[in-house]
Short mmCIF file of C-alpha atoms and ligand atoms in Angstrom, two decimals:
data_model
loop_
_atom_site.label_atom_id
_atom_site.label_comp_id
_atom_site.label_asym_id
_atom_site.label_seq_id
_atom_site.Cartn_x
_atom_site.Cartn_y
_atom_site.Cartn_z
CA MET A 1 51.42 124.44 50.93
CA SER A 2 51.35 120.62 51.29
CA ASN A 3 54.14 118.32 52.56
CA ILE A 4 57.19 117.98 50.46
CA ASN A 5 59.16 114.75 50.16
CA THR A 6 62.26 115.91 48.23
CA LEU A 7 65.91 116.07 49.40
CA PHE A 8 66.46 119.72 48.65
CA ILE A 9 64.30 121.21 45.88
CA GLY A 10 61.38 123.19 47.63
CA ARG A 11 62.53 122.39 51.18
CA VAL A 12 62.85 126.12 51.56
CA LEU A 13 59.92 127.74 49.84
CA GLU A 14 59.18 131.43 49.72
CA HIS A 15 55.65 131.93 48.53
CA PHE A 16 54.33 135.39 47.80
CA GLU A 17 50.73 136.60 47.29
CA THR A 18 52.00 138.63 44.45
CA LEU A 19 55.40 139.32 42.78
CA ASP A 20 56.70 141.09 39.75
CA SER A 21 58.91 138.09 38.67
CA THR A 22 60.08 135.17 40.72
CA ASN A 23 63.26 135.21 38.63
CA VAL A 24 63.98 138.76 39.48
CA TYR A 25 63.29 138.02 43.21
CA ALA A 26 65.63 135.09 43.11
CA GLN A 27 68.35 137.22 41.55
CA LYS A 28 68.04 139.87 44.37
CA LEU A 29 68.06 137.05 46.99
CA LEU A 30 71.27 135.64 45.38
CA ALA A 31 72.88 139.03 45.37
CA LYS A 32 72.36 139.75 49.09
CA SER A 33 72.59 136.26 50.66
CA ASN A 34 73.49 132.62 50.10
CA PRO A 35 70.21 130.78 49.80
CA PHE A 36 70.09 127.10 50.45
CA GLU A 37 70.36 125.04 47.22
CA GLY A 38 66.81 124.18 45.99
CA THR A 39 65.22 127.25 47.41
CA VAL A 40 61.95 127.90 45.57
CA ILE A 41 60.42 131.35 45.06
CA SER A 42 56.73 131.01 43.89
CA THR A 43 53.61 133.10 43.38
CA TYR A 44 50.30 132.57 41.89
CA ASN A 45 50.15 136.20 40.86
CA GLN A 46 53.11 137.25 38.83
CA TYR A 47 52.50 140.55 37.12
CA ALA A 48 55.76 141.14 35.21
CA GLY A 49 56.90 137.75 34.22
CA LYS A 50 59.96 137.35 32.03
CA GLY A 51 60.09 135.14 29.01
CA GLN A 52 62.82 133.92 26.83
CA ILE A 53 64.82 136.43 24.62
CA GLY A 54 63.42 139.44 26.30
CA SER A 55 59.78 138.60 25.92
CA ILE A 56 57.06 138.73 28.63
CA TRP A 57 55.34 135.73 30.34
CA GLU A 58 51.79 136.38 30.94
CA SER A 59 49.67 134.56 33.55
CA SER A 60 46.18 135.25 34.91
CA PRO A 61 46.14 135.99 38.72
CA GLY A 62 45.56 132.90 40.85
CA LYS A 63 45.39 130.47 38.03
CA ASN A 64 48.90 129.24 37.31
CA ILE A 65 52.31 128.26 38.70
CA SER A 66 55.14 130.71 38.54
CA LEU A 67 58.26 129.66 40.34
CA SER A 68 62.04 129.83 40.38
CA ILE A 69 64.45 127.31 41.81
CA ILE A 70 67.91 128.39 42.95
CA LEU A 71 70.57 125.84 42.08
CA TYR A 72 74.35 125.65 42.25
CA PRO A 73 75.45 123.36 39.40
CA LEU A 74 79.17 123.88 40.11
CA PHE A 75 79.78 120.55 38.44
CA LEU A 76 78.94 121.89 35.00
CA ALA A 77 81.30 123.82 32.90
CA PRO A 78 80.20 127.01 31.11
CA THR A 79 80.01 124.99 27.80
CA GLN A 80 77.67 122.50 29.47
CA GLN A 81 74.79 125.02 30.15
CA PHE A 82 72.45 123.34 27.78
CA LYS A 83 72.56 120.11 29.92
CA LEU A 84 70.83 121.99 32.69
CA SER A 85 68.23 123.27 30.34
CA GLN A 86 67.57 119.67 29.17
CA ALA A 87 67.33 118.35 32.61
CA ILE A 88 64.82 120.93 33.77
CA SER A 89 62.80 120.42 30.62
CA ILE A 90 62.54 116.71 31.25
CA GLY A 91 61.59 117.26 34.86
CA VAL A 92 58.76 119.69 33.93
CA ARG A 93 57.67 117.34 31.15
CA ASN A 94 57.51 114.37 33.54
CA PHE A 95 55.41 116.49 35.90
CA ILE A 96 52.97 117.40 33.14
CA VAL A 97 52.73 113.81 31.83
CA LYS A 98 51.62 112.70 35.36
CA GLN A 99 48.78 115.15 35.38
CA LEU A 100 47.78 114.51 31.80
CA THR A 101 47.93 110.83 30.93
CA ASN A 102 46.80 109.97 27.34
CA ASN A 103 48.11 113.22 25.96
CA THR A 104 51.21 113.81 23.92
CA VAL A 105 53.54 115.94 25.97
CA LYS A 106 56.74 117.04 24.11
CA ILE A 107 59.72 119.25 24.70
CA LYS A 108 60.02 121.96 22.06
CA TRP A 109 63.59 122.96 21.51
CA PRO A 110 65.18 124.49 23.47
CA ASN A 111 62.85 124.24 26.59
CA ASP A 112 59.17 124.78 26.04
CA ILE A 113 56.73 122.02 26.99
CA TYR A 114 54.00 121.39 24.41
CA VAL A 115 50.89 119.35 24.88
CA ASN A 116 48.98 118.26 21.71
CA ASN A 117 51.01 120.91 19.73
CA LYS A 118 50.25 123.81 22.07
CA LYS A 119 52.50 125.52 24.60
CA ILE A 120 51.75 124.56 28.15
CA ALA A 121 54.92 125.69 29.96
CA GLY A 122 57.94 127.96 29.46
CA ILE A 123 61.27 127.88 31.17
CA LEU A 124 63.83 130.73 31.63
CA ILE A 125 67.09 129.71 33.10
CA GLN A 126 69.59 132.38 34.11
CA ASN A 127 73.06 131.30 34.94
CA THR A 128 76.02 133.08 36.71
CA ILE A 129 79.10 131.82 35.11
CA SER A 130 82.82 131.94 36.09
CA ASN A 131 85.48 130.83 33.82
CA ARG A 132 85.45 127.21 35.27
CA SER A 133 81.82 126.47 36.11
CA ILE A 134 78.22 127.63 36.50
CA GLN A 135 78.27 129.27 39.95
CA SER A 136 74.47 129.58 40.37
CA SER A 137 71.49 129.11 38.37
CA ILE A 138 67.87 130.37 38.53
CA ALA A 139 65.48 127.89 36.88
CA GLY A 140 62.28 129.97 36.27
CA ILE A 141 59.17 127.85 35.34
CA GLY A 142 55.81 129.00 34.30
CA ILE A 143 53.16 126.35 33.82
CA ASN A 144 49.60 127.05 32.70
CA ILE A 145 47.35 125.18 35.07
CA ASN A 146 43.68 126.53 35.61
CA GLN A 147 43.72 129.30 33.09
CA ALA A 148 40.96 128.60 30.55
CA SER A 149 41.28 131.50 28.08
CA PHE A 150 44.36 133.44 26.99
CA SER A 151 44.96 136.83 25.26
CA SER A 152 44.95 136.52 21.49
CA ALA A 153 48.60 137.78 21.44
CA ILE A 154 49.84 134.56 22.82
CA PRO A 155 50.54 132.04 20.14
CA ASN A 156 48.83 128.63 20.64
CA PRO A 157 48.68 128.41 24.47
CA THR A 158 47.05 125.66 26.51
CA SER A 159 46.75 124.67 30.15
CA LEU A 160 46.15 121.57 32.22
CA THR A 161 42.55 122.60 32.59
CA ILE A 162 41.92 123.02 28.89
CA GLU A 163 43.47 119.69 28.06
CA SER A 164 41.87 117.71 30.97
CA GLY A 165 38.54 119.63 31.70
CA LYS A 166 39.56 119.39 35.33
CA GLU A 167 40.48 122.11 37.92
CA PHE A 168 43.90 121.58 39.77
CA HIS A 169 44.89 122.50 43.30
CA LEU A 170 48.00 124.66 42.92
CA ASP A 171 49.30 124.02 46.38
CA LEU A 172 49.33 120.19 45.85
CA LEU A 173 51.15 120.48 42.42
CA ILE A 174 54.16 122.40 43.57
CA PRO A 175 55.65 119.55 45.61
CA GLN A 176 55.11 117.10 42.82
CA LEU A 177 56.91 119.46 40.36
CA CYS A 178 59.78 119.86 42.82
CA HIS A 179 60.08 116.09 43.11
CA GLU A 180 60.09 115.60 39.33
CA ILE A 181 62.74 118.27 38.88
CA GLU A 182 64.84 116.95 41.64
CA GLN A 183 64.86 113.40 40.23
CA VAL A 184 66.40 114.65 36.95
CA TYR A 185 68.72 117.12 38.60
CA LEU A 186 70.18 114.30 40.67
CA LEU A 187 70.85 112.37 37.40
CA LEU A 188 72.61 115.45 36.05
CA LYS A 189 74.69 115.72 39.18
CA GLN A 190 75.74 112.20 38.79
CA LYS A 191 76.76 113.01 35.26
CA LYS A 192 74.41 110.69 33.59
CA TRP A 193 74.72 112.77 30.44
CA LYS A 194 73.74 109.94 27.99
CA GLN A 195 70.56 109.16 29.78
CA ILE A 196 69.42 112.78 29.85
CA GLU A 197 70.42 113.42 26.26
CA GLU A 198 68.56 110.28 25.09
CA GLU A 199 65.39 111.14 27.07
CA TYR A 200 65.54 114.69 25.74
CA LEU A 201 65.72 113.53 22.10
CA HIS A 202 63.15 110.89 22.76
CA GLN A 203 60.68 113.51 23.92
CA LEU A 204 61.64 116.25 21.37
CA PHE A 205 58.85 117.92 19.46
CA ARG A 206 58.99 117.27 15.66
CA ILE A 207 62.12 115.01 15.93
CA ASN A 208 62.63 113.26 12.54
CA GLU A 209 59.40 114.88 11.16
CA LEU A 210 59.29 116.95 7.98
CA SER A 211 58.02 120.36 8.96
CA ASN A 212 58.12 124.02 7.90
CA TYR A 213 60.65 126.50 9.29
CA LYS A 214 61.71 130.02 8.60
CA ASP A 215 65.34 131.12 8.75
CA LEU A 216 66.78 134.58 9.64
CA GLN A 217 66.76 135.50 6.04
CA GLY A 218 62.97 134.95 6.04
CA ARG A 219 63.32 131.92 3.84
CA ILE A 220 60.71 129.22 4.47
CA PHE A 221 61.87 125.67 3.94
CA LYS A 222 60.93 122.10 4.78
CA GLY A 223 63.27 120.36 7.21
CA SER A 224 63.53 117.62 9.72
CA ILE A 225 65.09 118.01 13.14
CA THR A 226 67.83 115.28 13.49
CA GLY A 227 69.40 116.25 16.79
CA ILE A 228 70.94 118.80 18.96
CA SER A 229 74.63 119.90 18.95
CA LYS A 230 76.75 119.79 22.13
CA THR A 231 76.30 123.49 22.51
CA GLY A 232 72.52 123.18 22.33
CA HIS A 233 72.02 124.31 18.68
CA LEU A 234 69.19 122.81 16.70
CA ILE A 235 70.35 120.49 13.99
CA LEU A 236 67.94 120.52 10.97
CA GLU A 237 68.30 118.56 7.80
CA GLU A 238 67.16 120.20 4.60
CA ASN A 239 67.38 118.08 1.39
CA GLY A 240 70.07 115.86 3.02
CA GLN A 241 72.16 118.84 4.20
CA LYS A 242 72.60 119.50 7.92
CA ARG A 243 72.22 123.08 9.23
CA GLN A 244 72.66 124.33 12.77
CA PHE A 245 70.58 127.06 14.45
CA ALA A 246 70.75 129.17 17.59
CA VAL A 247 67.51 130.11 19.30
CA LYS A 248 67.04 133.51 17.56
CA GLU A 249 67.89 132.08 14.07
CA ILE A 250 64.94 129.84 13.53
CA THR A 251 61.16 129.94 13.65
CA PHE A 252 58.87 126.87 13.93
CA LEU A 253 56.10 127.34 11.43
C1 BTN B 1 59.26 131.51 27.90
O1 BTN B 1 58.70 130.50 27.46
O2 BTN B 1 59.42 132.51 27.22
C2 BTN B 1 59.84 131.38 29.32
C3 BTN B 1 58.88 131.68 30.29
C4 BTN B 1 59.38 131.55 31.76
C5 BTN B 1 58.28 132.08 32.69
C6 BTN B 1 58.72 131.79 34.17
S1 BTN B 1 57.41 132.12 35.28
C7 BTN B 1 58.43 131.93 36.63
C8 BTN B 1 59.79 132.63 36.31
N1 BTN B 1 59.68 134.03 36.63
C9 BTN B 1 59.73 134.79 35.51
O3 BTN B 1 59.73 135.96 35.35
N2 BTN B 1 59.78 133.95 34.33
C10 BTN B 1 59.86 132.55 34.68
#
């Protein structure tokens, strides 16, 4: 792995030839020790990756980045969990933007990263909560880098290589990713909520665009995303009426 110029994210880096899931490994590490904040667990061959809402995250061996960052955001109350999700999304987006200039890179609510309307990265954050604050957090990040073809079961995937036609050196990318995430995490720690909120909305996929959605009842409707609630719910306006949705309650069509 190449040199890292961060304050804490990636200063301790445990890289594995192969691993079931970097999030699962990080969970075990947290259960038995007190890892340094910013410890990164990574592999280029994750064979049982976890996705959001119980889904799986697929990644071809040797092609992509799969890593988890251990953080202790004690400055966040349990009701502020979405702020961490926003910060990590912005950091991952900033990293991708730097690799792919001249492309539209957006954050799809809650925390997917999209390039030209296709998914390039997914984020799975697992927090341990006490009644006062977030005690620890595992920010799991999967980014498609050199994978050129995907199983047909994955809806609209893409990768850095597909979008740019170039091959990327995985070892060189990890320090850059750590740096971009640290920049935004430091803003979060300084409680620059407004700045983070504004950047998130500015980069939000389909903000203020009329598009098709499907709700839990299976009803397809045209709506426009107008914002995100304090708790991280999606606010969609349909015929002048605002409706709020949790992650499992809405499908982007
Ligand atoms: C999603 O979009 O469904 C979230 C995908 C998150 C995948 C990453 S890869 C590194 C980390 N380890 C896991 O098992 N999952 C996350």
